[in-house]
Amino acid sequence: MVRKAAVPTASNGSYLQGQPNGRLPSLDSGQPVQEQKVVLKKKVTLLRGISIIIGTIIGAGIFISPKGILKNTGSVGMSLTVWTVCGILSLFGALCYAELGTCIKKSGGHYTYILEAFGPLPAFVRVWVELLIIRPAATAVISLAFGRYILEPFFMQCEIPELAIKLITAVGITLVMVLNSTSVSWSARIQIFLTFCKLVAILIIIVPGVIQLIKGETRHFKNAFAGNDASVMGLPLAFYSGMYAYSGWFYLNFVTEEVENPEKNIPLAICISMIIVTVGYVLTNVAYFTTISAGELLLSKAVAVTFAERLMGNFSLAVPVFVALSCFGSMNGGIFAVSRMFFVASREGHLPEILSMIHVRKHTPLPAVIVLHPLTMIMLFNGDLYSLLNFLSFARWLFIGLVVAGLIYLRYKRPDMPRPFKVPLFIPALFSFTCLFMVALSLYSDPVNTGIGFAITLTGVPAYYLFIVWDKKPKWFRKKYFTPKRIGLEI
């Protein structure tokens, strides 16, 4: 296996070359050709970094159904405690990734850190599962929520047709793909706007909740820890739900090479984002309980809508629109970040060469973005999305735990590595233990689905030896998939 540098894009059999004025030379101009790399530009500022993290973490869950934690804890007080503790644990994980992002200044997130610490096989397995199943299924699920809630105001008196939801969802997915293929700057600007919309939506819930508290609406907080006692299995499951709600703090590390001044901006963006999200999540749940009892919250299909209908009247119609915008922001942030993982994996020789190509004018990883579109559409119209996500939910925490364990390993393996930002050792130790505990919990609580997911993940091992290690592949196969291509991306 040969690791490759970023591949220059080429057209008509010869590499595309830049000129001082930024224009490409004409093939028949007779001008001398000088080689120049096409690279991703550093366009992710501190504000854009914060918007990527917040915009990806906050999806539909906090507005629609934040009841998994309440169901498994059995009381209002314990559920708020779990929301807070999960936020702190997620901050610990984010701080570990901040250290990794400042000492390993490569894009790719989980994939890059596993590659640096443990080598190519586990890194390939991670990107294999992400490309084929996890990312298309996860994008399709959050996109379906977008499609459902963008149509909600038009179908107030009846059920929304499933075909209509899927068609609008397909339009949303395509729009996000086009946006991320066209411009890094515009994708980041729209993410900032969508993040602002999410925070406005949360404030629309928090402010009336605070007013309710000032009015003395505290009856649902009396004997807050009374109720059904959390079972031995219930409490860990509550933490599992909470950690899932906060997941997304790692996405800025997928675009490290595009972050301005990463030594400063990555830790700052992570810390600011996690504090905002944690405070917002806890206060949103407090606001819910000022108006809705624990029993009513468990029965509600859309908690934010129930809350808004009781306090805001007709203004509650705005809630589905904000939920749809929130979902669109999660779609945009996820695709923006994960496409960089595929770009880096291709650059390292673990995915077909074309995925490491960059548009010569737009400076976007166009093929790495586009490859997700057909896979996501297949999942949307044919796949059993929720089963796939259940099968592979443990894989996310397994690999995140492996990444953070890799941080500890690198402290001893490469002690002289420059570390502009360094966390106390107990933080990665505690967080990696938490991740591995959740993996063990999923094996115990749902051995069948977890076993299937484990088997799917293991398919990456023979794939690695077939596509990467085996060097006697047929010539037509090597030429088609794993040799430099002279393909122009000038559009």
XYZ file of C-alpha atoms in Angstrom:
491
model
C 0.000 0.000 0.000
C 1.335 3.386 -0.945
C 0.222 6.546 0.808
C -0.295 9.331 -1.672
C -0.244 13.068 -1.444
C -3.270 15.043 -2.604
C -3.709 14.175 -6.253
C -3.622 17.043 -8.765
C -6.720 17.129 -10.925
C -6.164 16.556 -14.631
C -8.051 17.045 -17.859
C -7.713 15.693 -21.381
C -4.747 13.531 -20.475
C -2.597 16.226 -18.865
C -2.565 17.719 -15.389
C -4.423 20.977 -14.935
C -2.008 23.736 -14.018
C -2.617 27.137 -12.459
C -1.463 30.517 -13.713
C -0.520 33.592 -11.672
C -3.888 35.185 -12.471
C -5.720 32.082 -11.331
C -6.873 31.087 -14.841
C -6.165 27.741 -16.492
C -3.981 27.752 -19.622
C -5.577 26.950 -22.948
C -4.498 23.601 -24.380
C -3.661 25.216 -27.718
C -2.159 28.445 -26.411
C 1.397 27.181 -26.400
C 1.903 28.570 -22.917
C 4.375 26.694 -20.697
C 2.759 24.441 -18.147
C 3.786 24.588 -14.485
C 2.668 22.044 -11.957
C 0.577 23.305 -9.058
C -1.360 21.421 -6.416
C -5.066 21.947 -5.975
C -5.785 21.886 -2.229
C -8.649 22.569 0.149
C -8.574 26.166 1.342
C -8.569 27.236 5.000
C -12.033 28.787 5.126
C -13.338 27.477 8.469
C -13.101 30.315 10.985
C -13.871 30.105 14.702
C -17.506 31.096 14.123
C -17.891 28.599 11.298
C -16.304 25.900 13.466
C -18.784 26.594 16.265
C -21.659 26.459 13.768
C -20.459 23.078 12.426
C -20.423 21.547 15.910
C -23.630 23.082 17.281
C -25.437 22.735 13.974
C -24.623 19.024 13.774
C -25.280 18.127 17.412
C -28.692 19.779 17.651
C -31.015 17.783 15.426
C -34.676 16.899 15.847
C -34.417 14.898 19.058
C -34.472 17.708 21.629
C -37.591 19.171 19.979
C -39.474 15.977 19.198
C -38.876 13.206 21.668
C -36.402 13.769 24.517
C -38.043 11.005 26.509
C -35.553 8.144 26.269
C -33.686 9.466 29.297
C -36.841 10.119 31.339
C -38.199 6.662 30.544
C -35.032 4.948 31.764
C -34.379 7.121 34.831
C -37.941 7.168 36.190
C -37.922 10.701 37.629
C -37.628 14.340 36.583
C -34.666 15.058 38.846
C -32.640 12.063 37.730
C -33.335 12.771 34.055
C -32.022 16.350 34.402
C -28.976 14.967 36.239
C -28.284 12.539 33.388
C -28.639 15.314 30.783
C -26.045 17.348 32.699
C -23.609 14.473 33.265
C -23.822 13.388 29.615
C -23.002 16.944 28.579
C -19.919 16.930 30.822
C -18.803 13.511 29.546
C -19.278 14.692 25.957
C -17.177 17.758 26.772
C -14.441 15.405 28.021
C -14.550 13.489 24.744
C -14.514 16.733 22.764
C -11.454 17.944 24.708
C -9.658 14.698 23.817
C -10.439 15.323 20.157
C -9.220 18.911 20.576
C -5.823 17.582 21.643
C -5.737 15.153 18.720
C -6.809 17.865 16.283
C -4.019 20.218 17.362
C -1.215 17.621 17.316
C -2.352 15.667 14.202
C -3.213 18.444 11.772
C -4.935 16.267 9.190
C -8.591 16.101 8.264
C -10.500 12.832 8.577
C -11.472 12.678 12.254
C -11.818 9.135 13.621
C -10.206 7.588 10.541
C -7.047 9.706 10.685
C -6.490 9.232 14.434
C -6.979 5.463 14.283
C -4.601 5.326 11.308
C -1.942 7.285 13.208
C -2.264 5.278 16.418
C -3.145 1.726 15.371
C -2.397 1.423 11.665
C -4.302 0.913 8.414
C -6.508 -2.132 9.119
C -8.751 -0.679 11.871
C -8.768 2.677 10.058
C -9.974 1.016 6.853
C -12.690 -0.918 8.724
C -13.908 2.385 10.205
C -14.195 4.167 6.869
C -15.622 1.041 5.161
C -18.591 0.848 7.537
C -19.057 4.632 7.510
C -19.187 4.834 3.711
C -21.385 1.828 2.975
C -23.895 1.886 5.828
C -23.588 4.348 8.712
C -23.431 7.688 6.905
C -26.024 6.942 4.184
C -28.446 5.497 6.768
C -27.887 8.311 9.286
C -28.305 10.969 6.577
C -31.491 9.310 5.336
C -32.970 9.177 8.862
C -32.345 12.851 9.702
C -33.478 13.794 6.170
C -36.777 11.943 6.664
C -37.379 14.061 9.757
C -36.691 17.141 7.627
C -39.182 15.982 4.979
C -41.886 15.192 7.525
C -41.692 18.474 9.431
C -41.308 20.748 6.404
C -44.668 19.325 5.198
C -46.339 19.383 8.628
C -47.941 22.873 8.263
C -49.596 21.751 4.993
C -51.125 18.564 6.442
C -52.442 19.745 9.812
C -55.725 17.855 9.520
C -54.505 14.584 8.004
C -51.596 12.184 7.761
C -48.728 13.156 5.483
C -48.377 10.690 2.545
C -45.178 8.653 2.889
C -44.337 9.152 -0.790
C -44.570 12.940 -0.388
C -42.217 12.764 2.601
C -39.669 10.711 0.665
C -39.834 12.962 -2.406
C -39.295 16.141 -0.358
C -36.547 14.314 1.534
C -34.847 13.419 -1.753
C -34.994 17.083 -2.815
C -33.459 18.116 0.539
C -30.642 15.573 0.245
C -29.879 16.672 -3.309
C -29.872 20.339 -2.280
C -27.373 19.651 0.522
C -25.129 17.665 -1.821
C -25.173 20.448 -4.439
C -24.455 23.067 -1.785
C -21.439 21.158 -0.434
C -20.157 20.476 -3.959
C -20.440 24.112 -5.013
C -18.801 26.183 -2.280
C -17.171 25.674 1.083
C -17.864 29.308 1.978
C -21.580 29.164 1.157
C -22.004 25.835 2.911
C -20.381 27.327 6.021
C -22.467 30.529 5.811
C -25.712 28.597 5.539
C -24.590 26.431 8.464
C -24.119 29.582 10.548
C -27.635 30.730 9.624
C -29.153 27.313 10.435
C -27.286 27.181 13.733
C -28.747 30.599 14.572
C -32.229 29.219 13.742
C -31.650 26.251 16.067
C -30.593 28.498 18.934
C -33.619 30.745 18.305
C -35.853 27.666 18.413
C -34.352 26.597 21.728
C -34.772 30.128 23.118
C -38.429 30.084 21.998
C -38.850 27.152 24.391
C -36.514 28.287 27.188
C -37.808 31.872 27.580
C -41.489 30.897 28.158
C -40.227 28.166 30.494
C -38.302 30.707 32.563
C -41.406 32.922 32.661
C -43.382 29.932 33.910
C -40.823 29.373 36.672
C -41.039 33.040 37.673
C -44.831 32.628 37.889
C -44.293 29.760 40.309
C -45.048 26.831 37.984
C -42.847 24.377 39.848
C -45.316 21.622 40.713
C -43.614 19.104 38.436
C -40.303 19.699 40.222
C -41.658 18.888 43.694
C -40.214 15.590 44.858
C -38.211 15.634 41.637
C -36.387 12.407 42.443
C -39.551 10.565 43.424
C -41.102 8.128 41.000
C -40.086 4.856 39.483
C -36.614 3.847 40.605
C -34.132 3.492 37.765
C -33.321 -0.160 37.161
C -29.813 -1.539 36.894
C -30.255 -1.640 33.124
C -32.332 1.530 32.861
C -29.714 3.973 34.078
C -26.983 2.851 31.647
C -29.542 2.981 28.820
C -30.413 6.532 29.875
C -26.731 7.458 29.576
C -26.630 5.769 26.175
C -29.544 7.945 25.005
C -27.941 11.046 26.457
C -24.561 10.466 24.839
C -26.292 9.867 21.514
C -28.148 13.199 21.855
C -24.812 15.012 22.312
C -22.981 13.163 19.522
C -21.612 15.420 16.809
C -18.938 17.237 18.827
C -16.241 15.429 16.791
C -17.212 16.767 13.353
C -14.876 19.770 13.356
C -11.950 17.318 13.487
C -13.055 15.961 10.116
C -12.088 19.293 8.483
C -8.911 20.133 10.429
C -6.949 21.055 7.294
C -9.539 23.718 6.453
C -9.576 25.362 9.908
C -7.819 28.693 10.274
C -5.262 28.625 13.094
C -6.323 25.120 14.294
C -4.143 25.206 17.440
C -6.339 27.991 18.787
C -9.681 27.639 17.003
C -10.322 23.896 17.408
C -10.167 23.872 21.259
C -12.053 27.181 21.461
C -14.806 26.081 19.073
C -15.230 22.760 20.894
C -15.389 24.289 24.385
C -17.773 27.117 23.399
C -20.036 24.756 21.463
C -20.283 22.111 24.187
C -21.065 24.683 26.888
C -23.816 26.233 24.731
C -25.332 22.851 23.831
C -25.208 21.464 27.378
C -26.794 24.560 28.926
C -29.355 24.702 26.121
C -30.327 21.030 26.463
C -30.720 21.171 30.249
C -32.713 24.431 30.213
C -34.939 23.141 27.395
C -35.837 20.089 29.473
C -36.454 22.295 32.513
C -38.778 24.440 30.366
C -40.715 21.360 29.242
C -41.338 20.309 32.846
C -42.749 23.718 33.781
C -45.753 22.945 31.566
C -45.770 19.194 30.889
C -45.729 16.464 33.511
C -43.409 13.474 33.249
C -46.311 11.226 32.248
C -47.512 13.632 29.548
C -43.987 13.992 28.168
C -43.689 10.211 27.792
C -46.995 10.099 25.884
C -46.272 13.050 23.587
C -45.215 12.339 19.997
C -43.631 15.776 19.654
C -42.813 17.401 22.987
C -41.931 20.844 21.600
C -45.217 20.991 19.684
C -47.202 19.983 22.804
C -45.341 22.630 24.828
C -45.919 25.331 22.183
C -49.622 24.511 21.783
C -50.191 25.041 25.504
C -48.293 28.317 25.824
C -48.199 29.940 22.387
C -51.445 29.149 20.589
C -51.220 29.606 16.815
C -47.523 30.415 17.032
C -46.986 26.699 17.619
C -47.211 26.305 13.822
C -43.683 27.727 13.657
C -42.253 24.802 15.636
C -42.321 22.244 12.750
C -40.564 24.787 10.524
C -37.785 25.264 13.083
C -37.489 21.497 13.492
C -37.135 21.115 9.708
C -34.424 23.809 9.620
C -32.688 22.065 12.521
C -32.680 18.777 10.588
C -31.394 20.506 7.450
C -28.516 21.956 9.478
C -27.613 18.496 10.776
C -27.697 17.130 7.212
C -25.471 19.934 5.946
C -22.953 19.705 8.786
C -22.722 15.930 8.627
C -22.139 15.778 4.863
C -19.700 18.704 4.970
C -17.594 16.899 7.581
C -17.852 13.225 6.579
C -17.003 13.889 2.923
C -13.577 14.974 4.209
C -13.111 11.559 5.833
C -13.659 9.883 2.464
C -11.355 12.427 0.803
C -8.551 11.654 3.278
C -9.114 7.883 3.105
C -8.794 8.059 -0.681
C -5.655 10.157 -0.347
C -4.196 7.415 1.857
C -5.058 4.747 -0.710
C -7.999 3.187 1.188
C -10.741 4.308 -1.216
C -10.792 4.769 -5.002
C -8.438 7.463 -6.248
C -11.146 9.695 -7.674
C -12.476 10.484 -4.170
C -9.252 12.374 -3.385
C -9.767 14.835 -6.235
C -10.636 18.486 -5.662
C -12.562 20.813 -7.967
C -9.971 23.100 -9.557
C -11.968 26.317 -9.141
C -14.414 25.666 -6.316
C -11.832 23.852 -4.135
C -14.406 21.361 -2.858
C -13.896 17.559 -2.611
C -16.594 17.088 -5.253
C -16.392 13.283 -5.783
C -16.235 12.601 -2.027
C -19.496 14.540 -1.610
C -21.276 13.092 -4.638
C -20.512 9.456 -3.721
C -22.911 9.771 -0.775
C -25.877 10.767 -2.952
C -26.725 7.435 -4.632
C -25.983 5.473 -1.457
C -28.278 7.712 0.589
C -31.043 7.499 -2.013
C -30.849 3.691 -1.970
C -31.175 3.747 1.816
C -34.037 6.250 1.651
C -36.241 4.284 -0.737
C -35.197 0.685 -0.116
C -33.336 0.309 3.156
C -34.567 -0.649 6.605
C -32.916 2.440 8.068
C -33.664 2.037 11.739
C -32.563 -1.594 11.831
C -29.275 -0.659 10.178
C -28.666 2.102 12.697
C -29.545 -0.258 15.561
C -27.146 -2.849 14.162
C -24.292 -0.360 13.980
C -24.975 2.044 16.858
C -22.368 0.251 18.942
C -19.748 0.741 16.183
C -19.729 4.516 16.677
C -18.852 4.242 20.361
C -16.412 1.392 19.783
C -14.353 3.449 17.356
C -14.653 6.684 19.342
C -13.438 4.779 22.418
C -10.605 3.373 20.301
C -9.652 6.884 19.138
C -9.481 8.242 22.695
C -7.555 5.163 23.838
C -5.222 5.965 20.940
C -4.605 9.395 22.480
C -3.310 7.659 25.630
C -1.246 5.271 23.501
C 0.305 8.153 21.526
C 1.322 9.863 24.781
C 3.669 6.912 25.375
C 4.467 5.942 21.783
C 5.286 9.484 20.625
C 5.989 11.568 23.742
C 7.879 14.225 21.744
C 4.940 14.986 19.429
C 4.095 18.729 19.654
C 0.878 19.134 21.655
C -0.276 22.774 21.676
C -3.367 21.685 23.651
C -3.088 18.897 26.216
C -5.739 17.408 28.525
C -5.126 15.711 31.890
C -4.736 11.951 31.435
C -7.757 11.093 33.592
C -10.081 12.701 30.997
C -9.280 10.322 28.096
C -9.127 7.405 30.549
C -12.620 8.153 31.900
C -14.123 8.828 28.495
C -12.688 5.754 26.764
C -13.976 3.639 29.677
C -17.438 5.205 29.223
C -17.438 4.369 25.488
C -16.331 0.774 26.041
C -18.901 0.412 28.812
C -21.650 1.472 26.398
C -20.376 -1.055 23.848
C -20.461 -3.795 26.491
C -23.936 -2.648 27.522
C -25.237 -2.971 23.962
C -23.801 -6.490 23.749
C -25.599 -7.424 26.965
C -28.930 -5.680 26.370
C -29.390 -6.482 22.663
C -27.008 -9.304 21.674
C -28.807 -10.173 18.415
C -28.767 -6.720 16.768
C -25.316 -5.958 18.155
C -24.040 -9.291 16.885
C -25.375 -8.546 13.403
C -23.751 -5.112 13.530
C -20.484 -6.661 14.657
C -20.633 -9.108 11.727
C -21.300 -6.244 9.274
C -18.341 -4.341 10.693
C -16.067 -7.387 10.344
C -16.751 -7.500 6.593
C -14.237 -4.664 6.436
C -11.424 -7.095 7.298
C -11.635 -9.297 4.161
C -12.386 -6.147 2.145
C -9.109 -4.641 3.405
C -7.071 -7.644 2.301
C -8.913 -7.880 -1.020
C -8.763 -4.223 -2.042
C -5.650 -2.930 -0.230
C -3.193 -5.707 0.637
C -3.634 -8.077 -2.315
C -1.246 -6.787 -4.964
C -2.064 -9.339 -7.662
C -5.425 -7.922 -8.580
C -6.343 -8.013 -12.296
C -4.907 -5.122 -14.282
C -8.332 -3.854 -15.334
C -9.382 -3.647 -11.668
C -6.237 -1.801 -10.571
C -6.519 0.573 -13.502
C -10.172 1.335 -12.853
C -10.112 1.839 -9.091
C -6.647 2.274 -7.663
C -4.428 4.055 -10.183
C -4.185 7.824 -10.684
C -6.851 8.974 -13.108
C -6.614 11.752 -15.608
C -10.114 13.014 -14.976
C -10.914 16.696 -15.196
C -13.218 18.196 -12.589
C -13.404 21.611 -14.204
C -17.161 22.177 -14.362
